[in-house]
Short mmCIF file of C-alpha atoms in Angstrom, two decimals:
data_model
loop_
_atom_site.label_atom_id
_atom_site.label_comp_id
_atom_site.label_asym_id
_atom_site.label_seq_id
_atom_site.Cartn_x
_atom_site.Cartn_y
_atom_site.Cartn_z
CA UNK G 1 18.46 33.92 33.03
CA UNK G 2 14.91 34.27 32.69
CA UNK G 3 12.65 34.15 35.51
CA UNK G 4 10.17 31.05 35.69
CA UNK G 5 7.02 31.76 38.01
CA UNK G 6 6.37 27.88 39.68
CA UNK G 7 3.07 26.63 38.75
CA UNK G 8 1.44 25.39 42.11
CA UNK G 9 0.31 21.35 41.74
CA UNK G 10 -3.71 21.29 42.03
CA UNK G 11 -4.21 19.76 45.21
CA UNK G 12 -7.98 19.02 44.77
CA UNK G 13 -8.37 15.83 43.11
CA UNK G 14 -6.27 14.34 45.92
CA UNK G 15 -9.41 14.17 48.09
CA UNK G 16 -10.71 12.29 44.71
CA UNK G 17 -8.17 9.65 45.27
CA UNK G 18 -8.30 8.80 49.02
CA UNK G 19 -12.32 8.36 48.72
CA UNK G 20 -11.58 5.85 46.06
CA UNK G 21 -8.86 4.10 48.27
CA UNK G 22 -11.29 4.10 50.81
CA UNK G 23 -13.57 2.64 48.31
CA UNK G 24 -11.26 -0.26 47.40
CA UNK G 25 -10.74 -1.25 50.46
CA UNK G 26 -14.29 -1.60 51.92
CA UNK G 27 -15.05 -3.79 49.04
CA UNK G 28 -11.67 -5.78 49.35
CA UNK G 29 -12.57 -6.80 52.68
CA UNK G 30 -16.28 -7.16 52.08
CA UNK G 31 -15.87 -9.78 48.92
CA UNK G 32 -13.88 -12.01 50.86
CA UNK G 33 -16.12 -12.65 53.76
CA UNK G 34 -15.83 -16.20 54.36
CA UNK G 35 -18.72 -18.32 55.86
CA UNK G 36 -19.49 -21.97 56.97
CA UNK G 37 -20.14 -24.39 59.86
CA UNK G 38 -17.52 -23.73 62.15
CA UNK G 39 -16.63 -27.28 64.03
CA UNK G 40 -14.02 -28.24 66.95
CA UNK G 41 -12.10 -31.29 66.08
CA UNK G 42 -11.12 -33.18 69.24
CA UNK G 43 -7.69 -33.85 70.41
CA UNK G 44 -5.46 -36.47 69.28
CA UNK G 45 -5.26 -39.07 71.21
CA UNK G 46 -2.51 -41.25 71.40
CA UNK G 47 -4.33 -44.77 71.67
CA UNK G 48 -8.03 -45.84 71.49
CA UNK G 49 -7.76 -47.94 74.86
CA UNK G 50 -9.40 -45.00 77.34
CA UNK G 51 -12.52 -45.38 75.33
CA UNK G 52 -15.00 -44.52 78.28
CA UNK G 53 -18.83 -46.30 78.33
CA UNK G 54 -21.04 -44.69 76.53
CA UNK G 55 -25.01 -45.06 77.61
CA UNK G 56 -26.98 -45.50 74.62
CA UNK G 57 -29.42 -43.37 75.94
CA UNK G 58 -27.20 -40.41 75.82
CA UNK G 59 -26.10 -40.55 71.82
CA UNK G 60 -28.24 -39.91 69.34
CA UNK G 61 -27.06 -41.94 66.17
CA UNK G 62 -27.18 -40.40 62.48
CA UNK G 63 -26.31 -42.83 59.76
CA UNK G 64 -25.30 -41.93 56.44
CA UNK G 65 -24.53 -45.11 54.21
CA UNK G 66 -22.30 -44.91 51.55
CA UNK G 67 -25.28 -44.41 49.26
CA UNK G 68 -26.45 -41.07 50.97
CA UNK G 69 -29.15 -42.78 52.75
CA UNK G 70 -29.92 -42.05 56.27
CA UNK G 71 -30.82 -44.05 59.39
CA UNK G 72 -31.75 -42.07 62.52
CA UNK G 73 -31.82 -43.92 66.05
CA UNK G 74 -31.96 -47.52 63.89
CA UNK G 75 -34.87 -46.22 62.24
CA UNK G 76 -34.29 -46.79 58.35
CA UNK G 77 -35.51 -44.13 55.38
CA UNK G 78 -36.05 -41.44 57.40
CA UNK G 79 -35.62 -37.92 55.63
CA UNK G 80 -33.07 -34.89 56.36
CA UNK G 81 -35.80 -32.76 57.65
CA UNK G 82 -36.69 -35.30 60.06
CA UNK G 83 -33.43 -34.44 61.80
CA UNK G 84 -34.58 -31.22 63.38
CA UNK G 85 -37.51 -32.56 65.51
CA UNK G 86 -34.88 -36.18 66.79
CA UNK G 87 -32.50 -33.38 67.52
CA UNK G 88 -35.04 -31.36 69.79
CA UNK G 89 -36.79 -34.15 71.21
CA UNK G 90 -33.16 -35.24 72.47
CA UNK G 91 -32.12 -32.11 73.23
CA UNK G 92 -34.96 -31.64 75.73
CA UNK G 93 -36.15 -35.39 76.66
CA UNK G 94 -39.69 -33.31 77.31
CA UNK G 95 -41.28 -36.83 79.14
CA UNK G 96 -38.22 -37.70 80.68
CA UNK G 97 -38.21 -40.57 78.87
CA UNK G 98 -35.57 -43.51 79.86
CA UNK G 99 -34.26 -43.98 76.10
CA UNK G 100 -33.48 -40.21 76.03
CA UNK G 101 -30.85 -38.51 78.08
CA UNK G 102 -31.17 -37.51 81.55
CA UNK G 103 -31.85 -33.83 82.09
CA UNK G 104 -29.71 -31.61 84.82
CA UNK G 105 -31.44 -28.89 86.68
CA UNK G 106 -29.04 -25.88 86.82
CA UNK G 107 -29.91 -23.57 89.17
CA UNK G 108 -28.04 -20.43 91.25
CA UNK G 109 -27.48 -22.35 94.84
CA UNK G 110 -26.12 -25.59 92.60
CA UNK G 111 -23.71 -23.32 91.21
CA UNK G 112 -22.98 -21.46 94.16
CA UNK G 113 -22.40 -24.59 96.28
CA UNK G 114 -20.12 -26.61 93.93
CA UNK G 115 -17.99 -23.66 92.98
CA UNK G 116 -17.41 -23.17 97.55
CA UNK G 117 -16.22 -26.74 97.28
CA UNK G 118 -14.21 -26.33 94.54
CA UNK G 119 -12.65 -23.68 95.96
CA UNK G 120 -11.73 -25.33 99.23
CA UNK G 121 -10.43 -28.30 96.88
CA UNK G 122 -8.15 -25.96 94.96
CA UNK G 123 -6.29 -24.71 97.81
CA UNK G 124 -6.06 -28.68 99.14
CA UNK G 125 -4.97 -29.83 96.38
CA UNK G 126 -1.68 -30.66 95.01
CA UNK G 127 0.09 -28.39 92.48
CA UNK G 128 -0.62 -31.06 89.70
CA UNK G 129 -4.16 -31.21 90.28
CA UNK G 130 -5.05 -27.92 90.56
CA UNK G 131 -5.58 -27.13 86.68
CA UNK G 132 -8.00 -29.30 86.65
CA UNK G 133 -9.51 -27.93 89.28
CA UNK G 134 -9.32 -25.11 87.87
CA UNK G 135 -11.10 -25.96 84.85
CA UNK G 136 -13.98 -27.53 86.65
CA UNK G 137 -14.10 -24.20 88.38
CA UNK G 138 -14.49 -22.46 84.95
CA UNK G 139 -17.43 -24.51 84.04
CA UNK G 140 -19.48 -23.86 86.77
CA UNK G 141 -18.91 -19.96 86.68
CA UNK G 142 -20.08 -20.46 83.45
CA UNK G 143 -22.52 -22.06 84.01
CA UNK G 144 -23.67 -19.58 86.67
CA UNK G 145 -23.31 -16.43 84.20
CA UNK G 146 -25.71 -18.50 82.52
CA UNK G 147 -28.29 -18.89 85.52
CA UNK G 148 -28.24 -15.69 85.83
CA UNK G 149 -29.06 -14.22 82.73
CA UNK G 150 -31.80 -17.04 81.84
CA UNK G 151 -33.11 -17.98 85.44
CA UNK G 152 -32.38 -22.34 86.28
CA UNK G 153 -32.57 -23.89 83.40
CA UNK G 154 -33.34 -27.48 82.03
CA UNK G 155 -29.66 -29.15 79.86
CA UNK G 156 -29.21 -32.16 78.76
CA UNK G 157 -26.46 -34.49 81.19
CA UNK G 158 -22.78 -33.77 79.76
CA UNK G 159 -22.06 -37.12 78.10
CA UNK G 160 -25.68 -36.55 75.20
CA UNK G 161 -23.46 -36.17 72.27
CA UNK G 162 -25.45 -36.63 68.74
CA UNK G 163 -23.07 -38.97 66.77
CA UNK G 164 -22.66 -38.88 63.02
CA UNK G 165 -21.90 -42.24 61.71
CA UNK G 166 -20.61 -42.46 57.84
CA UNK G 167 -18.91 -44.68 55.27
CA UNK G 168 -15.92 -43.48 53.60
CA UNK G 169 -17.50 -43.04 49.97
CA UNK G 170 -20.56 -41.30 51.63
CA UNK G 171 -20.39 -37.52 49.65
CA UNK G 172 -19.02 -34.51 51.50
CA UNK G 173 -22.14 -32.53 50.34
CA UNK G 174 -25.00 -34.98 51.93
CA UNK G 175 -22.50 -35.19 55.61
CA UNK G 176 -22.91 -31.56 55.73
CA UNK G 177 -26.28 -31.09 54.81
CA UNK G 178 -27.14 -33.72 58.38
CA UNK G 179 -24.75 -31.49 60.00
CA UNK G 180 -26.56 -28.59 59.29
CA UNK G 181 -29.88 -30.19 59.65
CA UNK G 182 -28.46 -30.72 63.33
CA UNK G 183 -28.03 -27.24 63.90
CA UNK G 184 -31.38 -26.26 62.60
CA UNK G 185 -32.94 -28.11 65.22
CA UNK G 186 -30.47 -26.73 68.16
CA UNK G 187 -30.79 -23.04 66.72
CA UNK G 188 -35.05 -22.99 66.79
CA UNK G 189 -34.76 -24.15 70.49
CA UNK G 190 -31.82 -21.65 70.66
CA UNK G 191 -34.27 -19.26 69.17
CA UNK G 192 -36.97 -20.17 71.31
CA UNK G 193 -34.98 -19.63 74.96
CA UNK G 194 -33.44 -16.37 73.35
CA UNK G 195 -37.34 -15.02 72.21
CA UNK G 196 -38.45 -15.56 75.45
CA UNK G 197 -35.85 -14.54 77.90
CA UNK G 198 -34.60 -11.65 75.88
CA UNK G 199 -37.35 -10.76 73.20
CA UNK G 200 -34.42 -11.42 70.34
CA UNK G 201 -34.20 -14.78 68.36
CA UNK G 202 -30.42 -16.08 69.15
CA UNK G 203 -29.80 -16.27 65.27
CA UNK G 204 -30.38 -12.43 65.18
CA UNK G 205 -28.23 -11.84 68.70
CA UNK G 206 -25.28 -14.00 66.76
CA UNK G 207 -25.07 -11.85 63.51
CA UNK G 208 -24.56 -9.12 65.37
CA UNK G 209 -21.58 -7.57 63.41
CA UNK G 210 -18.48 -7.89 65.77
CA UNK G 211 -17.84 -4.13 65.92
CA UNK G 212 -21.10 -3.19 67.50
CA UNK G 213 -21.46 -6.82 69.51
CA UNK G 214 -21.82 -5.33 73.02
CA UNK G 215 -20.40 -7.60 76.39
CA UNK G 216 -23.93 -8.18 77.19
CA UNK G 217 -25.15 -9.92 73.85
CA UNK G 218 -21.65 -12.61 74.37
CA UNK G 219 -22.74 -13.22 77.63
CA UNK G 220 -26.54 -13.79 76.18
CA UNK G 221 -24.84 -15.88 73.51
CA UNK G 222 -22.63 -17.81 75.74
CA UNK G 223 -25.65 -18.55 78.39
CA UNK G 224 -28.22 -20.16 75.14
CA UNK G 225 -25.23 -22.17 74.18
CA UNK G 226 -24.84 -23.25 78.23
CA UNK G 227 -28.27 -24.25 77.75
CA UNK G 228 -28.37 -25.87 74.84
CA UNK G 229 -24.95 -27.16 73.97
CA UNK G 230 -23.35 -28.09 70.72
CA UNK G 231 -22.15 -31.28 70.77
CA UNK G 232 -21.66 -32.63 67.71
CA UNK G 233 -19.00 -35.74 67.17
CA UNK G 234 -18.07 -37.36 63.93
CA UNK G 235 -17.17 -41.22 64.57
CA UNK G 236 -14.65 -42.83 62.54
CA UNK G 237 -15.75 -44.05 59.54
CA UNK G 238 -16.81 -47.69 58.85
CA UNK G 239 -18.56 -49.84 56.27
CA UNK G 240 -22.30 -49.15 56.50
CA UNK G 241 -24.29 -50.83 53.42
CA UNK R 1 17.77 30.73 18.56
CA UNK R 2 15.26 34.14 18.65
CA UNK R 3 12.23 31.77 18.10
CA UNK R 4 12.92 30.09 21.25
CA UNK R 5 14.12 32.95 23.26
CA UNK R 6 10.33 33.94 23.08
CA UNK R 7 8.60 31.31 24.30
CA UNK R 8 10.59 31.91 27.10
CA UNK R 9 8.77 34.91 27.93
CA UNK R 10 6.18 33.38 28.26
CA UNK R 11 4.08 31.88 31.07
CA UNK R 12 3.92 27.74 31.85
CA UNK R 13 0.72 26.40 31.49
CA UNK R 14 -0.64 24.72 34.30
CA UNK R 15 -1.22 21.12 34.16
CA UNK R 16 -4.24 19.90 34.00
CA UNK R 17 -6.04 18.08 36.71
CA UNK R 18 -9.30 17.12 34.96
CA UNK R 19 -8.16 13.78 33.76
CA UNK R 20 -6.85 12.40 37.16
CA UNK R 21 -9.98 11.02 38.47
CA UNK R 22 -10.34 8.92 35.28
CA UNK R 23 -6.86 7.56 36.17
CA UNK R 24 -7.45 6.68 39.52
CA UNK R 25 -11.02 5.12 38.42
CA UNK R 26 -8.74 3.06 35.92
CA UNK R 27 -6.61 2.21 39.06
CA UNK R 28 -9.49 1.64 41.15
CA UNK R 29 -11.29 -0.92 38.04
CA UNK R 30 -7.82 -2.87 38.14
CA UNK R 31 -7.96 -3.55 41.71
CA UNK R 32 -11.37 -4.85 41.34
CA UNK R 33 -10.84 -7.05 38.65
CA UNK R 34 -7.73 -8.45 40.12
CA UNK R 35 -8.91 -9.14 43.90
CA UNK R 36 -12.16 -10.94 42.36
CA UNK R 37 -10.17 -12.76 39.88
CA UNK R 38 -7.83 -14.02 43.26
CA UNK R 39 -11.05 -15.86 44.63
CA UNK R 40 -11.69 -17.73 41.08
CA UNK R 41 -8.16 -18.58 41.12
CA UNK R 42 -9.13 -22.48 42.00
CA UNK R 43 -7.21 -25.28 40.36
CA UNK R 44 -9.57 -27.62 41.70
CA UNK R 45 -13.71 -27.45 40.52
CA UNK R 46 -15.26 -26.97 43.76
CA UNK R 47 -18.75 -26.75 44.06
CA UNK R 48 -19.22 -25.26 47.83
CA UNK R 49 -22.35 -27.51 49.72
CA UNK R 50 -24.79 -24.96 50.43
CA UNK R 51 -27.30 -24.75 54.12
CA UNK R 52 -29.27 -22.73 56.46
CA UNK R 53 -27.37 -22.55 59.59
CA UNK R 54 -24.55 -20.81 58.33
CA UNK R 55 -21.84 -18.53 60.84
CA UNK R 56 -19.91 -15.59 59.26
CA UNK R 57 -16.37 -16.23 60.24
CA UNK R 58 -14.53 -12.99 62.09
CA UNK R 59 -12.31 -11.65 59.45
CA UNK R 60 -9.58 -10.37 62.43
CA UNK R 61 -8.85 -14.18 63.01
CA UNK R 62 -6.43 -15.76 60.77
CA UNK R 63 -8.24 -18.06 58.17
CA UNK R 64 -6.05 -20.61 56.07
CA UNK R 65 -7.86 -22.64 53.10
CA UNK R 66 -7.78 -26.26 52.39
CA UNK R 67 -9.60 -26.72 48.65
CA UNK R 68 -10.67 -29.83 48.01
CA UNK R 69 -11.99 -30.95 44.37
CA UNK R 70 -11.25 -32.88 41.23
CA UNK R 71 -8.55 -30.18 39.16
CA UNK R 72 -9.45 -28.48 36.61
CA UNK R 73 -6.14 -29.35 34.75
CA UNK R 74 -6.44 -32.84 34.02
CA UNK R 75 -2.83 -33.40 34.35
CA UNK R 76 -3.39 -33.37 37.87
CA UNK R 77 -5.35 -36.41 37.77
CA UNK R 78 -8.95 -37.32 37.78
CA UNK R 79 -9.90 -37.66 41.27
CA UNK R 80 -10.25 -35.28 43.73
CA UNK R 81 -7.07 -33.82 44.86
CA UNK R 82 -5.87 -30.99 47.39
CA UNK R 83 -5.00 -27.31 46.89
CA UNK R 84 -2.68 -25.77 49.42
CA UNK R 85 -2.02 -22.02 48.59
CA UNK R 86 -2.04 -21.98 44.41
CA UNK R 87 -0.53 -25.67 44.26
CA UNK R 88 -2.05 -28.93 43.77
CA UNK R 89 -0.85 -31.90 46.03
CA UNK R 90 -1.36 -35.64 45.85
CA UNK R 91 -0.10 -36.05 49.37
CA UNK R 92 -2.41 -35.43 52.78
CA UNK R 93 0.73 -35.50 54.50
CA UNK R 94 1.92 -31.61 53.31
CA UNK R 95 -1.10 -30.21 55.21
CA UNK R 96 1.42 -30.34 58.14
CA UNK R 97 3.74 -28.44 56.61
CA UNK R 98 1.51 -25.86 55.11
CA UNK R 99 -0.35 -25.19 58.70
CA UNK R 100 3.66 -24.78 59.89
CA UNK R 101 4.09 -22.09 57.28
CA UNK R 102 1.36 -20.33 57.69
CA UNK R 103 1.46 -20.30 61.74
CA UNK R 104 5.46 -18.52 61.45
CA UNK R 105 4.41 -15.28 60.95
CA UNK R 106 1.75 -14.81 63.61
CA UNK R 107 1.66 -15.00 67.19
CA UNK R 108 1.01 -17.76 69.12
CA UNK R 109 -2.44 -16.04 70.34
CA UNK R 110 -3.54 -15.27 66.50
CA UNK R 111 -2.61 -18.91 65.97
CA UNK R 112 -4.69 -20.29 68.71
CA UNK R 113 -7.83 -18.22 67.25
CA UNK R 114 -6.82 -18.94 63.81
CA UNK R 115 -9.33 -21.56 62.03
CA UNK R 116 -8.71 -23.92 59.11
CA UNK R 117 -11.79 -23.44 56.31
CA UNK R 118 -12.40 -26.75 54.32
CA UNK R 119 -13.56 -25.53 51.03
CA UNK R 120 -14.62 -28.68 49.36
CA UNK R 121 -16.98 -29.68 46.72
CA UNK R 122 -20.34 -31.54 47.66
CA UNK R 123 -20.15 -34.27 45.05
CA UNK R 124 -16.97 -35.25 44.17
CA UNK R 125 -14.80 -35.11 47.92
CA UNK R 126 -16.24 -38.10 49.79
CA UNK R 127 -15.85 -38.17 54.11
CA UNK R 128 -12.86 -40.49 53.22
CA UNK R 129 -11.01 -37.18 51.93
CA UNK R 130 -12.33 -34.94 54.57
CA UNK R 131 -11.57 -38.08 57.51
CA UNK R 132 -7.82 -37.73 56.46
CA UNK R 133 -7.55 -33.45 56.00
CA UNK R 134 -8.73 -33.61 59.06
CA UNK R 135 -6.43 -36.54 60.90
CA UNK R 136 -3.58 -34.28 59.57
CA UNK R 137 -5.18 -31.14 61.05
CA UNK R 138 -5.23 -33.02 64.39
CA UNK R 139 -1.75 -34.21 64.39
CA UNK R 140 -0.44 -30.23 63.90
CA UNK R 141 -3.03 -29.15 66.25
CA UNK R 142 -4.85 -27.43 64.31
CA UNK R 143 -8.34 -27.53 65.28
CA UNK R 144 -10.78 -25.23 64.77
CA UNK R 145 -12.54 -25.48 61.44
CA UNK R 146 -14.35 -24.41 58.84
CA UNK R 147 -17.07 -26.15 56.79
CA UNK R 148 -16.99 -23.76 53.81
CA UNK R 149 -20.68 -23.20 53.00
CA UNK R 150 -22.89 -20.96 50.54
CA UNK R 151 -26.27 -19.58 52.00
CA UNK R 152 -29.37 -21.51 50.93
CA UNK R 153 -31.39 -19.54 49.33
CA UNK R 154 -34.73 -19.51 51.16
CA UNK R 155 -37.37 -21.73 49.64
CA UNK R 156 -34.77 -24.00 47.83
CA UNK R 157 -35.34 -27.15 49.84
#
């Protein structure tokens, strides 16, 4: 039998291939990137008959009739971009104005005083009761994380809730253009708080790409939204000419 | 016989290498085509609303689609329907089922992050459509969402 000498396979194009696997998959994962208004639907509830009172000073009514038209605090042919400035006006209540919500003052000591009573409340209370308690305690450390990153700050009571009123045949396209209308006006006084307490708008500190998102800029993220909440609710739809 | 006897003798050729990055470009090309064609692979005509105050979802949470549209296939019908995966349903009621499905696999912490996206188009889905997707989405629990939104572009207002 002859002797056959084995050829060696050429190992150098196999670099070739990984750099173009690596190439296919940063622009798999890069095409799909999927964007939007994210939203929180509430929980189901299993009856209607808990509705609680609502002050009308503390909602702020958009209408959208079934013809696209809009209606803003029972004020008739007003435009989407007038959305922005009812939405800050309400969010802040700058004159303390009786139609528009009450304000809280946050500050440290508030914080630091409710969370000792809830404290000595936890312990009292009854093994039922105490993950409620425990919730209410979550809030208010919040709330101080907050305080101390922006200094006492100025937020609307917790029942102001802008309200989004609609008619069934109103378009999808026109209910999300209010929507985000809405959150133009929250994110420029988002902007505005984040500017001047951290010299970075808060639309900037938000795309952040997750990877290099540091603790610190959640915690500045989670203290603007303390400040200014979202609180957005979509009520059931009903015949509006 | 002595003709091949000779060649024997003779030394293998090596193979050549030169035309393998071509192959794996091919490869690569394919991929392309195919994941981009995936995205176009609607059966219902949805036009995506488009506004400023758009978030960038995080890709390591689990995001399941609800498409929303009038189909392309007119067999389907002529108002807007649902698409759940690659098929078109009549019925709001399978969203339950669908959200099931797709919750098995993970764990019960990806499914508490994961969020629903509502891909639907601006003209044709009215709130009535979006009122029940999302009555069905409450009754499964399944509530964070998505507004599926294109960037405006700036100026375009």
């Amino acid at each position: 039998m002859a002797r056959r000498k084995l050829q060696e396979v050429d190992a150098s194009s196999i670099a070739d291939i990984a750099f173009i696997l690596l190439a296919f998959i940063i622009i798999a994962t890069t095409l799909e990137k999927e964007s939007g208004l994210p939203a929180v639907l509430p929980q189901k509830t299993e009856n209607n008959i808990d509705k609680p009172e609502v002050n009308e000073r503390n909602i702020l009514e958009v209408l959208v009739n079934k013809d696209d038209q809009l209606m803003i605090e029972g004020q008739w042919g007003k435009g989407l971009d007038d959305i922005g400035d009812f939405v800050k006006e309400f969010m802040t209540n700058p004159t303390d104005s009786e139609s528009l919500p009450r304000m809280d003052e946050i500050t440290e000591s508030d914080c630091n005083q409710k969370l000792a009573i809830l404290k000595a409340n936890l312990e009292a209370a009854p093994l039922k009761d105490k993950g409620v308690i425990q919730k209410d305690m979550d809030k208010w450390l919040e709330k101080r994380e907050a305080v101390k990153l922006v200094g006492s700050y100025r937020t609307v009571n917790k029942a102001a809730t802008i309200a989004i009123q609609y008619d069934k045949s109103t378009t999808y396209g026109t209910y999300l253009n209010v929507r985000d209308k809405i959150m133009t006006g929250l994110n420029e006084l988002r902007d505005e708080l984040a500017l001047r307490k951290f010299g970075i708008s808060y639309g900037s500190l938000e795309s952040i790409r997750a990877e290099v998102k540091t603790e610190e800029d959640k915690a500045k993220i989670k203290a603007i939204r303390q400040v200014y909440p979202q609180k957005i609710i979509k009520l059931p739809a009903k015949n509006v000419q | 016989m002595s003709k091949f006897r000779q060649n024997k003798s003779k030394e293998m050729p090596g193979v050549s290498t030169a035309s393998l990055p071509d192959i794996v470009f091919t490869v690569l090309a394919f991929f392309v085509v195919v994941s981009s064609m995936k995205q176009s692979d609607l059966k219902v005509e949805v036009t995506k609303p488009s506004g400023k105050e758009i978030i960038q979802l995080d890709k390591n949470e689990a995001i399941d689609y609800i498409n929303a549209g009038i189909p392309k296939n007119t067999a389907f019908g002529t108002t807007a329907r649902l698409q759940l995966d690659d098929k078109v349903v009549p019925d709001f009621l399978e969203i339950r089922e669908f959200i099931e499905l797709k919750r098995r696999p993970r764990t019960p912490l990806a499914n508490d992050k994961a969020t629903v996206s509502i891909k639907a188009d601006k003209d044709d889905v009215d709130m009535d459509i979006i009122d029940k997707i999302e009555n069905e989405l409450r009754e499964v629990e399944a509530l964070r969402i998505n507004y599926s939104t294109q960037k405006e572009s700036k100026g375009n207002n």
